[in-house]
Amino acid sequence: MSPKGSRAAEGAADLPIALTMGDPAGIGPELTARAWQHLHRGDRAFFWTGDARLLQAVIPVQQIASPAEAREVFPHALPVLQVSCPAPVQPGQPDSQNAPAVISSIEQVVQLTRAGKAGAVVTNPIAKHVLASAGFPHPGHTEFLAALCGVEGQEVMMLASPQLKVVLTSIHVSLRQALEDLNAGQVEKVLKTAHAALKRDFAIDHPRLVLAGLNPHAGENGLMGLEERTILQPVVEKLRAQGLDIQGPLPPDTMFTTRWRSRYDAAICLYHDQGLIPLKTLAMEEGVNVTLGLPIIRTSPDHGTAFDIALGPRAALAGEGKADPGSLLAALEMAASMAANRRVAAASEAPEGKESLV
């Protein structure tokens, strides 16, 4: 089996992680507070781009002027780059008047990370319908991040957990649209992007990929659909000839069994639910959303804003909250590990005598 651990050298530079506010009426603020409580005595540091007023009554917070201050502040207070919400925040009741603050939080962390002042971006959940009502033109975080990084169309969504990694060839589109858009070029791009990310960001030297079929039984030799023969199999054969370790297209109803999962490092799936149903069934609390194809590292919890259980940080820290910080903690840990792996990979690829800026 391919190695899956971090190969980062001890003592490597460790920039703080940038965490966005997310929708302030959702569970993001309370999860942020609980994440700081879990991590502030350790060696991982993050700062929050959000409204300090949401947290200052429940945990120590300290506004900072630059990410460079975060590591020194983190052991005794949550470092905050202030992004003020213009409207009062009521947990569970999203307000489109606060959409500009949510968007600004995302823009700031991307800018800081691209400038080398933060090691990675972790995003708290947003409410797409709330942002859309304020004129936000993007389907979700993933597409917005690609636009901010100037790589529209290159973004690829991965959901990762200790049990399973799935990568999607389509993202936030309807099932009908995903099927209409299925083409060999997109499948090839996603396979290559996943292969490169597993090597660079997950320290898997020889990634093993599997490609899901579209139809029942992967088409049953053409009896249940021809997409496997006409679109998918030619891509697999082409990339195998280039040296990539790829199996498929495989029947989607059996490729996620325990036996099959031991044979690959990531599964490439053709539409949203084909990949996310098995991932969330196996590891809802540990799942992490990862955006591949960006010049920066971005992870996120694999859940939404959960307005129905959002009680606010005070209630959560008093033991009344139902929100589980497990996925956010996993996202922060994975972002730090990926950043360290990427730094080592970049250093090994840099010309001798020149230090990489990645």
PDB file of N, CA, C and O in Angstrom, residues 156-228:
ATOM      1  N   VAL A 156     -11.007  21.445  -8.687  1.00  0.00           N
ATOM      2  CA  VAL A 156     -11.478  20.066  -8.567  1.00  0.00           C
ATOM      3  C   VAL A 156     -11.794  19.807  -7.097  1.00  0.00           C
ATOM      4  O   VAL A 156     -10.996  20.154  -6.232  1.00  0.00           O
ATOM      5  N   MET A 157     -12.942  19.208  -6.836  1.00  0.00           N
ATOM      6  CA  MET A 157     -13.354  18.958  -5.453  1.00  0.00           C
ATOM      7  C   MET A 157     -12.973  17.547  -5.011  1.00  0.00           C
ATOM      8  O   MET A 157     -13.278  16.565  -5.689  1.00  0.00           O
ATOM      9  N   MET A 158     -12.286  17.469  -3.869  1.00  0.00           N
ATOM     10  CA  MET A 158     -12.010  16.200  -3.203  1.00  0.00           C
ATOM     11  C   MET A 158     -12.666  16.210  -1.838  1.00  0.00           C
ATOM     12  O   MET A 158     -12.669  17.228  -1.154  1.00  0.00           O
ATOM     13  N   LEU A 159     -13.235  15.095  -1.440  1.00  0.00           N
ATOM     14  CA  LEU A 159     -13.658  14.861  -0.062  1.00  0.00           C
ATOM     15  C   LEU A 159     -12.756  13.770   0.500  1.00  0.00           C
ATOM     16  O   LEU A 159     -12.620  12.700  -0.102  1.00  0.00           O
ATOM     17  N   ALA A 160     -12.103  14.066   1.627  1.00  0.00           N
ATOM     18  CA  ALA A 160     -11.080  13.170   2.155  1.00  0.00           C
ATOM     19  C   ALA A 160     -11.367  12.808   3.593  1.00  0.00           C
ATOM     20  O   ALA A 160     -11.833  13.632   4.382  1.00  0.00           O
ATOM     21  N   SER A 161     -11.069  11.572   3.938  1.00  0.00           N
ATOM     22  CA  SER A 161     -11.175  11.070   5.309  1.00  0.00           C
ATOM     23  C   SER A 161     -10.146   9.960   5.470  1.00  0.00           C
ATOM     24  O   SER A 161      -9.548   9.510   4.494  1.00  0.00           O
ATOM     25  N   PRO A 162      -9.921   9.496   6.697  1.00  0.00           N
ATOM     26  CA  PRO A 162      -8.990   8.375   6.864  1.00  0.00           C
ATOM     27  C   PRO A 162      -9.431   7.119   6.134  1.00  0.00           C
ATOM     28  O   PRO A 162      -8.598   6.283   5.760  1.00  0.00           O
ATOM     29  N   GLN A 163     -10.734   6.956   5.925  1.00  0.00           N
ATOM     30  CA  GLN A 163     -11.244   5.744   5.283  1.00  0.00           C
ATOM     31  C   GLN A 163     -11.310   5.820   3.766  1.00  0.00           C
ATOM     32  O   GLN A 163     -11.245   4.800   3.080  1.00  0.00           O
ATOM     33  N   LEU A 164     -11.463   7.026   3.230  1.00  0.00           N
ATOM     34  CA  LEU A 164     -11.761   7.139   1.805  1.00  0.00           C
ATOM     35  C   LEU A 164     -11.473   8.556   1.312  1.00  0.00           C
ATOM     36  O   LEU A 164     -11.724   9.527   2.028  1.00  0.00           O
ATOM     37  N   LYS A 165     -10.958   8.641   0.080  1.00  0.00           N
ATOM     38  CA  LYS A 165     -10.845   9.916  -0.623  1.00  0.00           C
ATOM     39  C   LYS A 165     -11.612   9.792  -1.932  1.00  0.00           C
ATOM     40  O   LYS A 165     -11.403   8.835  -2.687  1.00  0.00           O
ATOM     41  N   VAL A 166     -12.501  10.750  -2.194  1.00  0.00           N
ATOM     42  CA  VAL A 166     -13.230  10.770  -3.457  1.00  0.00           C
ATOM     43  C   VAL A 166     -12.970  12.109  -4.145  1.00  0.00           C
ATOM     44  O   VAL A 166     -12.859  13.146  -3.488  1.00  0.00           O
ATOM     45  N   VAL A 167     -12.876  12.081  -5.464  1.00  0.00           N
ATOM     46  CA  VAL A 167     -12.644  13.272  -6.269  1.00  0.00           C
ATOM     47  C   VAL A 167     -13.744  13.316  -7.325  1.00  0.00           C
ATOM     48  O   VAL A 167     -14.074  12.296  -7.938  1.00  0.00           O
ATOM     49  N   LEU A 168     -14.322  14.501  -7.537  1.00  0.00           N
ATOM     50  CA  LEU A 168     -15.494  14.636  -8.397  1.00  0.00           C
ATOM     51  C   LEU A 168     -15.138  15.273  -9.729  1.00  0.00           C
ATOM     52  O   LEU A 168     -14.382  16.248  -9.783  1.00  0.00           O
ATOM     53  N   THR A 169     -15.728  14.762 -10.815  1.00  0.00           N
ATOM     54  CA  THR A 169     -15.530  15.377 -12.127  1.00  0.00           C
ATOM     55  C   THR A 169     -16.526  16.495 -12.373  1.00  0.00           C
ATOM     56  O   THR A 169     -16.391  17.256 -13.328  1.00  0.00           O
ATOM     57  N   SER A 170     -17.563  16.612 -11.553  1.00  0.00           N
ATOM     58  CA  SER A 170     -18.493  17.738 -11.608  1.00  0.00           C
ATOM     59  C   SER A 170     -18.749  18.181 -10.183  1.00  0.00           C
ATOM     60  O   SER A 170     -18.569  17.405  -9.243  1.00  0.00           O
ATOM     61  N   ILE A 171     -19.189  19.433  -9.993  1.00  0.00           N
ATOM     62  CA  ILE A 171     -19.308  19.948  -8.624  1.00  0.00           C
ATOM     63  C   ILE A 171     -20.753  20.374  -8.362  1.00  0.00           C
ATOM     64  O   ILE A 171     -21.624  19.547  -8.220  1.00  0.00           O
ATOM     65  N   HIS A 172     -21.006  21.677  -8.342  1.00  0.00           N
ATOM     66  CA  HIS A 172     -22.312  22.174  -7.925  1.00  0.00           C
ATOM     67  C   HIS A 172     -23.229  22.388  -9.130  1.00  0.00           C
ATOM     68  O   HIS A 172     -23.590  23.514  -9.471  1.00  0.00           O
ATOM     69  N   VAL A 173     -23.596  21.281  -9.764  1.00  0.00           N
ATOM     70  CA  VAL A 173     -24.554  21.316 -10.865  1.00  0.00           C
ATOM     71  C   VAL A 173     -25.566  20.204 -10.646  1.00  0.00           C
ATOM     72  O   VAL A 173     -25.336  19.269  -9.867  1.00  0.00           O
ATOM     73  N   SER A 174     -26.694  20.290 -11.325  1.00  0.00           N
ATOM     74  CA  SER A 174     -27.704  19.250 -11.205  1.00  0.00           C
ATOM     75  C   SER A 174     -27.186  17.940 -11.781  1.00  0.00           C
ATOM     76  O   SER A 174     -26.226  17.915 -12.567  1.00  0.00           O
ATOM     77  N   LEU A 175     -27.824  16.842 -11.398  1.00  0.00           N
ATOM     78  CA  LEU A 175     -27.436  15.544 -11.932  1.00  0.00           C
ATOM     79  C   LEU A 175     -27.598  15.523 -13.445  1.00  0.00           C
ATOM     80  O   LEU A 175     -26.731  15.019 -14.172  1.00  0.00           O
ATOM     81  N   ARG A 176     -28.697  16.078 -13.943  1.00  0.00           N
ATOM     82  CA  ARG A 176     -28.908  16.120 -15.390  1.00  0.00           C
ATOM     83  C   ARG A 176     -27.769  16.873 -16.087  1.00  0.00           C
ATOM     84  O   ARG A 176     -27.239  16.425 -17.103  1.00  0.00           O
ATOM     85  N   GLN A 177     -27.371  18.011 -15.504  1.00  0.00           N
ATOM     86  CA  GLN A 177     -26.296  18.800 -16.107  1.00  0.00           C
ATOM     87  C   GLN A 177     -24.974  18.052 -16.048  1.00  0.00           C
ATOM     88  O   GLN A 177     -24.175  18.103 -16.994  1.00  0.00           O
ATOM     89  N   ALA A 178     -24.722  17.366 -14.939  1.00  0.00           N
ATOM     90  CA  ALA A 178     -23.471  16.612 -14.806  1.00  0.00           C
ATOM     91  C   ALA A 178     -23.366  15.538 -15.883  1.00  0.00           C
ATOM     92  O   ALA A 178     -22.286  15.319 -16.459  1.00  0.00           O
ATOM     93  N   LEU A 179     -24.477  14.876 -16.178  1.00  0.00           N
ATOM     94  CA  LEU A 179     -24.460  13.823 -17.199  1.00  0.00           C
ATOM     95  C   LEU A 179     -24.292  14.419 -18.590  1.00  0.00           C
ATOM     96  O   LEU A 179     -23.582  13.866 -19.436  1.00  0.00           O
ATOM     97  N   GLU A 180     -24.945  15.563 -18.829  1.00  0.00           N
ATOM     98  CA  GLU A 180     -24.808  16.202 -20.138  1.00  0.00           C
ATOM     99  C   GLU A 180     -23.388  16.713 -20.362  1.00  0.00           C
ATOM    100  O   GLU A 180     -22.889  16.723 -21.489  1.00  0.00           O
ATOM    101  N   ASP A 181     -22.732  17.140 -19.283  1.00  0.00           N
ATOM    102  CA  ASP A 181     -21.393  17.723 -19.404  1.00  0.00           C
ATOM    103  C   ASP A 181     -20.266  16.684 -19.420  1.00  0.00           C
ATOM    104  O   ASP A 181     -19.110  17.043 -19.683  1.00  0.00           O
ATOM    105  N   LEU A 182     -20.579  15.427 -19.135  1.00  0.00           N
ATOM    106  CA  LEU A 182     -19.541  14.406 -19.050  1.00  0.00           C
ATOM    107  C   LEU A 182     -18.788  14.293 -20.372  1.00  0.00           C
ATOM    108  O   LEU A 182     -19.377  14.090 -21.432  1.00  0.00           O
ATOM    109  N   ASN A 183     -17.459  14.444 -20.300  1.00  0.00           N
ATOM    110  CA  ASN A 183     -16.650  14.348 -21.509  1.00  0.00           C
ATOM    111  C   ASN A 183     -15.252  13.873 -21.153  1.00  0.00           C
ATOM    112  O   ASN A 183     -14.799  14.003 -20.002  1.00  0.00           O
ATOM    113  N   ALA A 184     -14.554  13.353 -22.129  1.00  0.00           N
ATOM    114  CA  ALA A 184     -13.236  12.760 -21.891  1.00  0.00           C
ATOM    115  C   ALA A 184     -12.224  13.786 -21.400  1.00  0.00           C
ATOM    116  O   ALA A 184     -11.390  13.484 -20.542  1.00  0.00           O
ATOM    117  N   GLY A 185     -12.282  15.003 -21.918  1.00  0.00           N
ATOM    118  CA  GLY A 185     -11.318  16.008 -21.507  1.00  0.00           C
ATOM    119  C   GLY A 185     -11.416  16.351 -20.036  1.00  0.00           C
ATOM    120  O   GLY A 185     -10.393  16.494 -19.349  1.00  0.00           O
ATOM    121  N   GLN A 186     -12.637  16.487 -19.539  1.00  0.00           N
ATOM    122  CA  GLN A 186     -12.826  16.794 -18.120  1.00  0.00           C
ATOM    123  C   GLN A 186     -12.373  15.638 -17.241  1.00  0.00           C
ATOM    124  O   GLN A 186     -11.715  15.840 -16.211  1.00  0.00           O
ATOM    125  N   VAL A 187     -12.708  14.421 -17.615  1.00  0.00           N
ATOM    126  CA  VAL A 187     -12.301  13.256 -16.831  1.00  0.00           C
ATOM    127  C   VAL A 187     -10.777  13.152 -16.787  1.00  0.00           C
ATOM    128  O   VAL A 187     -10.180  12.908 -15.733  1.00  0.00           O
ATOM    129  N   GLU A 188     -10.136  13.373 -17.917  1.00  0.00           N
ATOM    130  CA  GLU A 188      -8.671  13.323 -17.955  1.00  0.00           C
ATOM    131  C   GLU A 188      -8.067  14.396 -17.058  1.00  0.00           C
ATOM    132  O   GLU A 188      -7.113  14.137 -16.308  1.00  0.00           O
ATOM    133  N   LYS A 189      -8.603  15.620 -17.114  1.00  0.00           N
ATOM    134  CA  LYS A 189      -8.089  16.708 -16.288  1.00  0.00           C
ATOM    135  C   LYS A 189      -8.193  16.367 -14.804  1.00  0.00           C
ATOM    136  O   LYS A 189      -7.240  16.573 -14.032  1.00  0.00           O
ATOM    137  N   VAL A 190      -9.333  15.832 -14.398  1.00  0.00           N
ATOM    138  CA  VAL A 190      -9.538  15.518 -12.983  1.00  0.00           C
ATOM    139  C   VAL A 190      -8.606  14.393 -12.540  1.00  0.00           C
ATOM    140  O   VAL A 190      -8.029  14.439 -11.439  1.00  0.00           O
ATOM    141  N   LEU A 191      -8.442  13.379 -13.364  1.00  0.00           N
ATOM    142  CA  LEU A 191      -7.534  12.288 -13.017  1.00  0.00           C
ATOM    143  C   LEU A 191      -6.104  12.794 -12.846  1.00  0.00           C
ATOM    144  O   LEU A 191      -5.417  12.438 -11.879  1.00  0.00           O
ATOM    145  N   LYS A 192      -5.650  13.642 -13.762  1.00  0.00           N
ATOM    146  CA  LYS A 192      -4.289  14.176 -13.657  1.00  0.00           C
ATOM    147  C   LYS A 192      -4.138  15.090 -12.448  1.00  0.00           C
ATOM    148  O   LYS A 192      -3.106  15.067 -11.755  1.00  0.00           O
ATOM    149  N   THR A 193      -5.149  15.913 -12.176  1.00  0.00           N
ATOM    150  CA  THR A 193      -5.097  16.811 -11.021  1.00  0.00           C
ATOM    151  C   THR A 193      -5.049  16.019  -9.726  1.00  0.00           C
ATOM    152  O   THR A 193      -4.273  16.341  -8.811  1.00  0.00           O
ATOM    153  N   ALA A 194      -5.871  14.978  -9.626  1.00  0.00           N
ATOM    154  CA  ALA A 194      -5.879  14.141  -8.424  1.00  0.00           C
ATOM    155  C   ALA A 194      -4.544  13.441  -8.239  1.00  0.00           C
ATOM    156  O   ALA A 194      -4.009  13.372  -7.118  1.00  0.00           O
ATOM    157  N   HIS A 195      -3.995  12.910  -9.310  1.00  0.00           N
ATOM    158  CA  HIS A 195      -2.702  12.212  -9.234  1.00  0.00           C
ATOM    159  C   HIS A 195      -1.616  13.154  -8.731  1.00  0.00           C
ATOM    160  O   HIS A 195      -0.845  12.807  -7.817  1.00  0.00           O
ATOM    161  N   ALA A 196      -1.556  14.371  -9.285  1.00  0.00           N
ATOM    162  CA  ALA A 196      -0.526  15.333  -8.874  1.00  0.00           C
ATOM    163  C   ALA A 196      -0.710  15.755  -7.421  1.00  0.00           C
ATOM    164  O   ALA A 196       0.267  15.889  -6.670  1.00  0.00           O
ATOM    165  N   ALA A 197      -1.958  15.964  -6.989  1.00  0.00           N
ATOM    166  CA  ALA A 197      -2.218  16.394  -5.612  1.00  0.00           C
ATOM    167  C   ALA A 197      -1.880  15.303  -4.607  1.00  0.00           C
ATOM    168  O   ALA A 197      -1.342  15.591  -3.529  1.00  0.00           O
ATOM    169  N   LEU A 198      -2.165  14.069  -4.930  1.00  0.00           N
ATOM    170  CA  LEU A 198      -1.836  12.979  -4.013  1.00  0.00           C
ATOM    171  C   LEU A 198      -0.328  12.874  -3.809  1.00  0.00           C
ATOM    172  O   LEU A 198       0.144  12.599  -2.701  1.00  0.00           O
ATOM    173  N   LYS A 199       0.435  13.135  -4.854  1.00  0.00           N
ATOM    174  CA  LYS A 199       1.897  13.103  -4.722  1.00  0.00           C
ATOM    175  C   LYS A 199       2.410  14.308  -3.938  1.00  0.00           C
ATOM    176  O   LYS A 199       3.200  14.163  -3.004  1.00  0.00           O
ATOM    177  N   ARG A 200       1.972  15.506  -4.311  1.00  0.00           N
ATOM    178  CA  ARG A 200       2.538  16.724  -3.743  1.00  0.00           C
ATOM    179  C   ARG A 200       1.997  17.041  -2.353  1.00  0.00           C
ATOM    180  O   ARG A 200       2.751  17.393  -1.450  1.00  0.00           O
ATOM    181  N   ASP A 201       0.683  16.915  -2.170  1.00  0.00           N
ATOM    182  CA  ASP A 201       0.045  17.388  -0.940  1.00  0.00           C
ATOM    183  C   ASP A 201      -0.241  16.283   0.072  1.00  0.00           C
ATOM    184  O   ASP A 201      -0.434  16.581   1.254  1.00  0.00           O
ATOM    185  N   PHE A 202      -0.282  15.033  -0.379  1.00  0.00           N
ATOM    186  CA  PHE A 202      -0.555  13.925   0.535  1.00  0.00           C
ATOM    187  C   PHE A 202       0.619  12.965   0.661  1.00  0.00           C
ATOM    188  O   PHE A 202       0.515  11.944   1.351  1.00  0.00           O
ATOM    189  N   ALA A 203       1.729  13.284   0.021  1.00  0.00           N
ATOM    190  CA  ALA A 203       2.962  12.510   0.164  1.00  0.00           C
ATOM    191  C   ALA A 203       2.794  11.040  -0.202  1.00  0.00           C
ATOM    192  O   ALA A 203       3.379  10.159   0.420  1.00  0.00           O
ATOM    193  N   ILE A 204       1.991  10.773  -1.222  1.00  0.00           N
ATOM    194  CA  ILE A 204       1.825   9.416  -1.745  1.00  0.00           C
ATOM    195  C   ILE A 204       2.675   9.314  -3.009  1.00  0.00           C
ATOM    196  O   ILE A 204       2.352   9.907  -4.040  1.00  0.00           O
ATOM    197  N   ASP A 205       3.767   8.606  -2.932  1.00  0.00           N
ATOM    198  CA  ASP A 205       4.737   8.600  -4.023  1.00  0.00           C
ATOM    199  C   ASP A 205       4.203   7.964  -5.304  1.00  0.00           C
ATOM    200  O   ASP A 205       4.554   8.380  -6.408  1.00  0.00           O
ATOM    201  N   HIS A 206       3.374   6.942  -5.161  1.00  0.00           N
ATOM    202  CA  HIS A 206       2.836   6.231  -6.336  1.00  0.00           C
ATOM    203  C   HIS A 206       1.320   6.109  -6.182  1.00  0.00           C
ATOM    204  O   HIS A 206       0.807   5.052  -5.801  1.00  0.00           O
ATOM    205  N   PRO A 207       0.582   7.172  -6.482  1.00  0.00           N
ATOM    206  CA  PRO A 207      -0.868   7.160  -6.261  1.00  0.00           C
ATOM    207  C   PRO A 207      -1.577   6.097  -7.094  1.00  0.00           C
ATOM    208  O   PRO A 207      -1.243   5.869  -8.270  1.00  0.00           O
ATOM    209  N   ARG A 208      -2.544   5.454  -6.464  1.00  0.00           N
ATOM    210  CA  ARG A 208      -3.389   4.464  -7.141  1.00  0.00           C
ATOM    211  C   ARG A 208      -4.795   5.037  -7.220  1.00  0.00           C
ATOM    212  O   ARG A 208      -5.403   5.352  -6.204  1.00  0.00           O
ATOM    213  N   LEU A 209      -5.321   5.151  -8.446  1.00  0.00           N
ATOM    214  CA  LEU A 209      -6.632   5.736  -8.672  1.00  0.00           C
ATOM    215  C   LEU A 209      -7.595   4.701  -9.231  1.00  0.00           C
ATOM    216  O   LEU A 209      -7.175   3.772  -9.932  1.00  0.00           O
ATOM    217  N   VAL A 210      -8.872   4.894  -8.922  1.00  0.00           N
ATOM    218  CA  VAL A 210      -9.918   4.122  -9.588  1.00  0.00           C
ATOM    219  C   VAL A 210     -10.943   5.103 -10.132  1.00  0.00           C
ATOM    220  O   VAL A 210     -11.210   6.144  -9.525  1.00  0.00           O
ATOM    221  N   LEU A 211     -11.500   4.771 -11.268  1.00  0.00           N
ATOM    222  CA  LEU A 211     -12.522   5.591 -11.912  1.00  0.00           C
ATOM    223  C   LEU A 211     -13.848   4.854 -11.861  1.00  0.00           C
ATOM    224  O   LEU A 211     -13.938   3.692 -12.272  1.00  0.00           O
ATOM    225  N   ALA A 212     -14.875   5.528 -11.349  1.00  0.00           N
ATOM    226  CA  ALA A 212     -16.204   4.931 -11.281  1.00  0.00           C
ATOM    227  C   ALA A 212     -16.859   4.918 -12.659  1.00  0.00           C
ATOM    228  O   ALA A 212     -16.657   5.828 -13.469  1.00  0.00           O
ATOM    229  N   GLY A 213     -17.648   3.886 -12.898  1.00  0.00           N
ATOM    230  CA  GLY A 213     -18.490   3.881 -14.082  1.00  0.00           C
ATOM    231  C   GLY A 213     -19.701   4.779 -13.883  1.00  0.00           C
ATOM    232  O   GLY A 213     -20.043   5.161 -12.761  1.00  0.00           O
ATOM    233  N   LEU A 214     -20.355   5.107 -14.961  1.00  0.00           N
ATOM    234  CA  LEU A 214     -21.547   5.953 -14.886  1.00  0.00           C
ATOM    235  C   LEU A 214     -22.818   5.128 -14.705  1.00  0.00           C
ATOM    236  O   LEU A 214     -23.700   5.503 -13.927  1.00  0.00           O
ATOM    237  N   ASN A 215     -22.877   4.014 -15.388  1.00  0.00           N
ATOM    238  CA  ASN A 215     -24.106   3.237 -15.451  1.00  0.00           C
ATOM    239  C   ASN A 215     -24.079   2.052 -14.487  1.00  0.00           C
ATOM    240  O   ASN A 215     -23.014   1.673 -13.990  1.00  0.00           O
ATOM    241  N   PRO A 216     -25.231   1.435 -14.206  1.00  0.00           N
ATOM    242  CA  PRO A 216     -25.235   0.221 -13.383  1.00  0.00           C
ATOM    243  C   PRO A 216     -24.287  -0.824 -13.965  1.00  0.00           C
ATOM    244  O   PRO A 216     -24.229  -1.029 -15.185  1.00  0.00           O
ATOM    245  N   HIS A 217     -23.543  -1.481 -13.077  1.00  0.00           N
ATOM    246  CA  HIS A 217     -22.580  -2.505 -13.476  1.00  0.00           C
ATOM    247  C   HIS A 217     -21.534  -1.967 -14.451  1.00  0.00           C
ATOM    248  O   HIS A 217     -20.989  -2.717 -15.260  1.00  0.00           O
ATOM    249  N   ALA A 218     -21.274  -0.656 -14.380  1.00  0.00           N
ATOM    250  CA  ALA A 218     -20.331  -0.004 -15.298  1.00  0.00           C
ATOM    251  C   ALA A 218     -20.693  -0.297 -16.753  1.00  0.00           C
ATOM    252  O   ALA A 218     -19.830  -0.501 -17.609  1.00  0.00           O
ATOM    253  N   GLY A 219     -21.998  -0.311 -17.037  1.00  0.00           N
ATOM    254  CA  GLY A 219     -22.485  -0.474 -18.399  1.00  0.00           C
ATOM    255  C   GLY A 219     -22.761  -1.893 -18.827  1.00  0.00           C
ATOM    256  O   GLY A 219     -23.421  -2.116 -19.833  1.00  0.00           O
ATOM    257  N   GLU A 220     -22.254  -2.871 -18.069  1.00  0.00           N
ATOM    258  CA  GLU A 220     -22.463  -4.292 -18.405  1.00  0.00           C
ATOM    259  C   GLU A 220     -22.142  -4.559 -19.870  1.00  0.00           C
ATOM    260  O   GLU A 220     -22.970  -5.047 -20.653  1.00  0.00           O
ATOM    261  N   ASN A 221     -20.902  -4.186 -20.262  1.00  0.00           N
ATOM    262  CA  ASN A 221     -20.457  -4.423 -21.640  1.00  0.00           C
ATOM    263  C   ASN A 221     -21.379  -3.798 -22.682  1.00  0.00           C
ATOM    264  O   ASN A 221     -21.610  -4.362 -23.762  1.00  0.00           O
ATOM    265  N   GLY A 222     -21.905  -2.629 -22.355  1.00  0.00           N
ATOM    266  CA  GLY A 222     -22.728  -1.906 -23.308  1.00  0.00           C
ATOM    267  C   GLY A 222     -24.211  -2.177 -23.206  1.00  0.00           C
ATOM    268  O   GLY A 222     -25.003  -1.489 -23.859  1.00  0.00           O
ATOM    269  N   LEU A 223     -24.630  -3.146 -22.392  1.00  0.00           N
ATOM    270  CA  LEU A 223     -26.051  -3.468 -22.284  1.00  0.00           C
ATOM    271  C   LEU A 223     -26.819  -2.402 -21.502  1.00  0.00           C
ATOM    272  O   LEU A 223     -28.029  -2.248 -21.690  1.00  0.00           O
ATOM    273  N   MET A 224     -26.143  -1.668 -20.618  1.00  0.00           N
ATOM    274  CA  MET A 224     -26.811  -0.678 -19.772  1.00  0.00           C
ATOM    275  C   MET A 224     -26.255   0.726 -19.998  1.00  0.00           C
ATOM    276  O   MET A 224     -26.377   1.595 -19.137  1.00  0.00           O
ATOM    277  N   GLY A 225     -25.632   0.968 -21.120  1.00  0.00           N
ATOM    278  CA  GLY A 225     -25.092   2.278 -21.420  1.00  0.00           C
ATOM    279  C   GLY A 225     -23.730   2.167 -22.069  1.00  0.00           C
ATOM    280  O   GLY A 225     -22.984   1.200 -21.826  1.00  0.00           O
ATOM    281  N   LEU A 226     -23.402   3.154 -22.877  1.00  0.00           N
ATOM    282  CA  LEU A 226     -22.176   3.095 -23.665  1.00  0.00           C
ATOM    283  C   LEU A 226     -21.097   4.060 -23.194  1.00  0.00           C
ATOM    284  O   LEU A 226     -19.993   4.074 -23.754  1.00  0.00           O
ATOM    285  N   GLU A 227     -21.389   4.895 -22.187  1.00  0.00           N
ATOM    286  CA  GLU A 227     -20.418   5.909 -21.769  1.00  0.00           C
ATOM    287  C   GLU A 227     -19.094   5.306 -21.300  1.00  0.00           C
ATOM    288  O   GLU A 227     -18.030   5.898 -21.496  1.00  0.00           O
ATOM    289  N   GLU A 228     -19.160   4.141 -20.689  1.00  0.00           N
ATOM    290  CA  GLU A 228     -17.918   3.502 -20.240  1.00  0.00           C
ATOM    291  C   GLU A 228     -17.015   3.180 -21.432  1.00  0.00           C
ATOM    292  O   GLU A 228     -15.792   3.395 -21.378  1.00  0.00           O
TER     293      GLU A 228
END
